Short mmCIF file of C-alpha atoms in Angstrom, two decimals:
data_model
loop_
_atom_site.label_atom_id
_atom_site.label_comp_id
_atom_site.label_asym_id
_atom_site.label_seq_id
_atom_site.Cartn_x
_atom_site.Cartn_y
_atom_site.Cartn_z
CA GLU A 553 119.70 182.28 171.20
CA ASP A 554 116.33 183.42 169.83
CA LYS A 555 113.84 180.65 169.27
CA VAL A 556 110.55 180.51 167.36
CA VAL A 557 108.24 177.50 167.42
CA GLN A 558 105.21 177.10 165.21
CA SER A 559 102.37 174.64 165.56
CA PRO A 560 100.97 172.60 164.09
CA LEU A 561 103.66 171.63 161.61
CA SER A 562 100.99 170.73 159.10
CA LEU A 563 97.25 171.05 158.88
CA VAL A 564 94.70 169.75 156.40
CA VAL A 565 91.18 171.18 156.44
CA HIS A 566 88.21 171.48 154.12
CA GLU A 567 87.37 174.59 152.21
CA GLY A 568 85.25 176.90 154.30
CA ASP A 569 86.77 175.85 157.61
CA THR A 570 88.45 178.29 159.98
CA VAL A 571 92.03 177.64 161.03
CA THR A 572 94.27 178.98 163.77
CA LEU A 573 98.03 178.82 163.43
CA ASN A 574 100.27 179.28 166.44
CA CYS A 575 103.65 180.86 166.95
CA SER A 576 105.49 180.99 170.27
CA TYR A 577 108.85 182.60 170.81
CA GLU A 578 111.73 183.10 173.19
CA VAL A 579 113.80 186.13 172.34
CA THR A 580 115.89 188.66 174.14
CA ASN A 581 114.68 192.23 173.64
CA PHE A 582 111.65 191.52 171.49
CA ARG A 583 111.01 194.10 168.79
CA SER A 584 108.34 192.68 166.47
CA LEU A 585 106.77 189.52 165.13
CA LEU A 586 106.03 188.99 161.45
CA TRP A 587 103.85 186.54 159.54
CA TYR A 588 104.58 185.47 155.98
CA LYS A 589 102.85 183.24 153.46
CA GLN A 590 105.00 181.13 151.18
CA GLU A 591 103.50 179.38 148.21
CA LYS A 592 105.94 178.23 145.57
CA LYS A 593 108.69 180.78 145.77
CA ALA A 594 109.44 183.79 147.90
CA PRO A 595 107.52 184.50 151.12
CA THR A 596 105.01 187.31 150.94
CA PHE A 597 104.37 189.55 153.89
CA LEU A 598 101.12 189.31 155.85
CA PHE A 599 101.41 191.13 159.16
CA MET A 600 103.85 192.83 161.49
CA LEU A 601 102.90 192.91 165.16
CA THR A 602 104.57 194.98 167.84
CA SER A 603 101.95 195.55 170.51
CA SER A 604 99.95 193.09 172.58
CA GLY A 605 96.23 192.72 172.15
CA ILE A 606 95.82 194.75 168.98
CA GLU A 607 94.35 192.63 166.23
CA LYS A 608 95.58 193.17 162.71
CA LYS A 609 93.17 192.22 159.98
CA SER A 610 93.32 191.81 156.24
CA GLY A 611 90.28 190.28 154.61
CA ARG A 612 89.80 186.77 155.99
CA LEU A 613 93.15 186.83 157.78
CA SER A 614 93.77 188.25 161.20
CA SER A 615 96.55 188.06 163.75
CA ILE A 616 97.17 189.06 167.32
CA LEU A 617 100.17 189.14 169.64
CA ASP A 618 100.46 188.35 173.34
CA LYS A 619 103.76 189.68 174.64
CA LYS A 620 103.12 188.44 178.15
CA GLU A 621 102.62 184.82 177.11
CA LEU A 622 105.06 185.17 174.21
CA PHE A 623 102.92 183.96 171.36
CA SER A 624 100.93 185.02 168.34
CA ILE A 625 98.12 183.43 166.39
CA LEU A 626 97.15 183.75 162.76
CA ASN A 627 93.50 183.11 161.97
CA ILE A 628 92.08 182.37 158.57
CA THR A 629 88.31 182.22 158.24
CA ALA A 630 86.27 180.71 155.38
CA THR A 631 89.39 179.08 153.97
CA GLN A 632 89.84 178.73 150.24
CA THR A 633 92.14 176.48 148.20
CA GLY A 634 94.30 179.52 147.48
CA ASP A 635 95.15 179.67 151.17
CA SER A 636 97.15 176.46 150.81
CA ALA A 637 100.74 177.44 151.59
CA ILE A 638 103.43 177.39 154.22
CA TYR A 639 102.86 180.07 156.84
CA LEU A 640 106.02 181.38 158.44
CA CYS A 641 106.38 183.29 161.67
CA ALA A 642 109.51 185.35 162.33
CA VAL A 643 110.71 187.43 165.24
CA ASP A 644 112.87 190.52 165.25
CA SER A 645 114.79 191.65 168.32
CA PHE A 646 116.62 194.81 169.28
CA GLY A 647 120.35 194.65 168.89
CA ASN A 648 120.13 191.83 166.34
CA GLU A 649 119.23 192.76 162.82
CA LYS A 650 118.31 189.32 161.53
CA LEU A 651 114.87 187.74 161.62
CA THR A 652 114.55 184.37 163.33
CA PHE A 653 112.07 182.15 161.51
CA GLY A 654 110.00 179.33 162.87
CA THR A 655 109.67 175.96 161.18
CA GLY A 656 106.48 177.01 159.40
CA THR A 657 103.02 175.47 159.24
CA ARG A 658 102.06 173.75 156.02
CA LEU A 659 98.36 174.40 155.44
CA THR A 660 96.45 172.38 152.89
CA ILE A 661 92.88 173.25 151.98
CA ILE A 662 90.84 170.45 150.42
CA PRO A 663 88.11 171.56 148.00
CA GLY B 963 105.92 197.73 148.68
CA ALA B 964 109.66 197.65 148.12
CA VAL B 965 111.02 195.28 145.48
CA VAL B 966 113.90 192.87 145.81
CA SER B 967 115.01 191.19 142.61
CA GLN B 968 116.99 187.96 142.61
CA HIS B 969 118.68 186.43 139.61
CA PRO B 970 118.80 183.81 138.23
CA SER B 971 115.57 182.14 139.29
CA TRP B 972 117.00 178.74 138.53
CA VAL B 973 120.38 177.37 137.55
CA ILE B 974 121.87 173.98 136.81
CA CYS B 975 125.61 173.56 137.08
CA LYS B 976 128.18 170.82 137.03
CA SER B 977 129.88 169.59 140.15
CA GLY B 978 133.03 171.55 140.88
CA THR B 979 131.96 174.76 139.19
CA SER B 980 130.95 178.01 140.87
CA VAL B 981 127.63 179.78 140.66
CA LYS B 982 126.86 183.41 141.41
CA ILE B 983 123.43 184.59 142.57
CA GLU B 984 122.56 188.27 142.58
CA CYS B 985 120.16 190.08 144.88
CA ARG B 986 119.16 193.67 144.12
CA SER B 987 116.99 196.13 145.98
CA LEU B 988 115.29 197.99 143.14
CA ASP B 989 113.69 200.97 144.81
CA PHE B 990 115.47 201.38 148.11
CA GLN B 991 118.94 201.20 149.56
CA ALA B 992 119.76 198.24 151.74
CA THR B 993 122.81 198.44 153.95
CA THR B 994 121.99 194.93 155.10
CA MET B 995 120.72 191.96 153.13
CA PHE B 996 120.16 188.40 154.25
CA TRP B 997 120.78 185.10 152.52
CA TYR B 998 118.69 182.04 153.32
CA ARG B 999 118.68 178.46 152.24
CA GLN B 1000 115.54 176.37 152.18
CA PHE B 1001 115.31 172.60 151.85
CA PRO B 1002 112.10 170.99 150.56
CA LYS B 1003 109.23 171.29 153.00
CA GLN B 1004 111.40 173.06 155.54
CA SER B 1005 111.63 176.60 156.82
CA LEU B 1006 114.12 179.30 155.90
CA MET B 1007 117.60 178.78 157.31
CA LEU B 1008 119.63 181.97 157.62
CA MET B 1009 123.07 181.51 156.11
CA ALA B 1010 124.57 184.95 156.51
CA THR B 1011 123.97 188.64 156.94
CA SER B 1012 125.47 190.68 154.14
CA ASN B 1013 126.77 194.13 155.14
CA GLU B 1014 127.50 196.81 152.58
CA GLY B 1015 131.17 197.67 152.53
CA SER B 1016 132.22 195.08 155.07
CA LYS B 1017 132.50 191.35 155.57
CA ALA B 1018 129.43 189.21 155.84
CA THR B 1019 128.42 187.68 159.14
CA TYR B 1020 127.94 183.95 158.77
CA GLU B 1021 125.72 181.74 160.87
CA GLN B 1022 127.23 178.86 162.75
CA GLY B 1023 127.90 175.89 160.51
CA VAL B 1024 127.94 177.85 157.26
CA GLU B 1025 131.27 177.67 155.45
CA LYS B 1026 132.37 181.18 154.55
CA ASP B 1027 134.89 179.94 152.00
CA LYS B 1028 132.25 177.96 150.20
CA PHE B 1029 129.49 180.55 150.24
CA LEU B 1030 131.16 183.83 149.30
CA ILE B 1031 129.09 186.93 149.92
CA ASN B 1032 129.88 190.33 148.50
CA HIS B 1033 127.83 193.45 149.22
CA ALA B 1034 129.55 195.91 146.94
CA SER B 1035 126.86 198.59 146.85
CA LEU B 1036 123.74 199.66 148.71
CA THR B 1037 121.57 197.89 146.18
CA LEU B 1038 123.45 194.72 145.33
CA SER B 1039 124.58 191.66 147.22
CA THR B 1040 125.92 188.50 145.60
CA LEU B 1041 126.23 184.94 146.84
CA THR B 1042 128.74 182.71 145.11
CA VAL B 1043 128.59 178.99 145.72
CA THR B 1044 132.13 177.83 145.05
CA SER B 1045 133.11 174.35 143.93
CA ALA B 1046 129.49 173.29 144.03
CA HIS B 1047 128.54 169.75 144.99
CA PRO B 1048 125.19 167.96 144.62
CA GLU B 1049 124.50 168.49 148.32
CA ASP B 1050 124.54 172.26 147.67
CA SER B 1051 121.43 171.83 145.56
CA SER B 1052 118.76 173.88 147.27
CA PHE B 1053 116.54 176.93 147.13
CA TYR B 1054 118.43 180.12 148.00
CA ILE B 1055 116.53 183.31 148.90
CA CYS B 1056 117.71 186.79 149.74
CA SER B 1057 115.87 189.48 151.65
CA ALA B 1058 116.28 193.11 152.64
CA ARG B 1059 114.50 195.68 154.75
CA VAL B 1060 114.07 199.38 154.13
CA ASN B 1061 114.53 199.92 157.85
CA ARG B 1062 113.89 198.08 161.12
CA ASP B 1063 110.30 199.32 161.28
CA THR B 1064 109.29 197.64 158.05
CA GLU B 1065 108.88 194.08 156.96
CA ALA B 1066 111.58 192.15 155.14
CA PHE B 1067 111.09 191.89 151.38
CA PHE B 1068 112.21 188.74 149.68
CA GLY B 1069 113.70 188.05 146.30
CA GLN B 1070 112.06 185.45 144.08
CA GLY B 1071 114.57 182.82 145.11
CA THR B 1072 117.06 180.78 143.11
CA ARG B 1073 116.72 177.05 142.69
CA LEU B 1074 120.21 175.62 142.33
CA THR B 1075 120.71 172.11 141.02
CA VAL B 1076 124.22 170.69 140.96
CA VAL B 1077 124.69 167.65 138.73
#
């Protein structure tokens, strides 16, 4: 069975700090890894990663995948209070249409 | 990006009644949609995969007779919580993908409270 583990489970930092969120996985026939941000309601998409070593970047957020070591990280620099949310990592595999989600990391930014 | 609309956004019902939640893909066709349940401060738990024109595939531990899923068209899937009990109170979210090379788009979610 596919498995996704995120760490830390929760993180509290001050505004302006940089944070790194981790996602490790065990899946059969890996296809892609996705990061989502969930505030109060539905998750919103951040990144989809399919290849190792290629950084994806969007503003202060960036993410990279390591398919050899089976993990991904999500970096957020110069954090702002609006970054407070649950960050979810999910993995997609060939032959299985569903996404397997990790437990999420609850990030809290203190002003 | 693609839009998935979920309705209602919140509902309160009495114990023993049934509640239907709709999930629509507004600008694309979705042969497959997914239904999740989320408890407070926890991650998304997949309940079932909804397949257009065929029976849903339920995850282990999810009662198919209690959570009825119908995917009658390429743009609509419904989840009916039958004979609801207070322990069914939760946040239910649907999602769909345009294809396997794109991200999953989520509905706004439905907060169900059973009293």
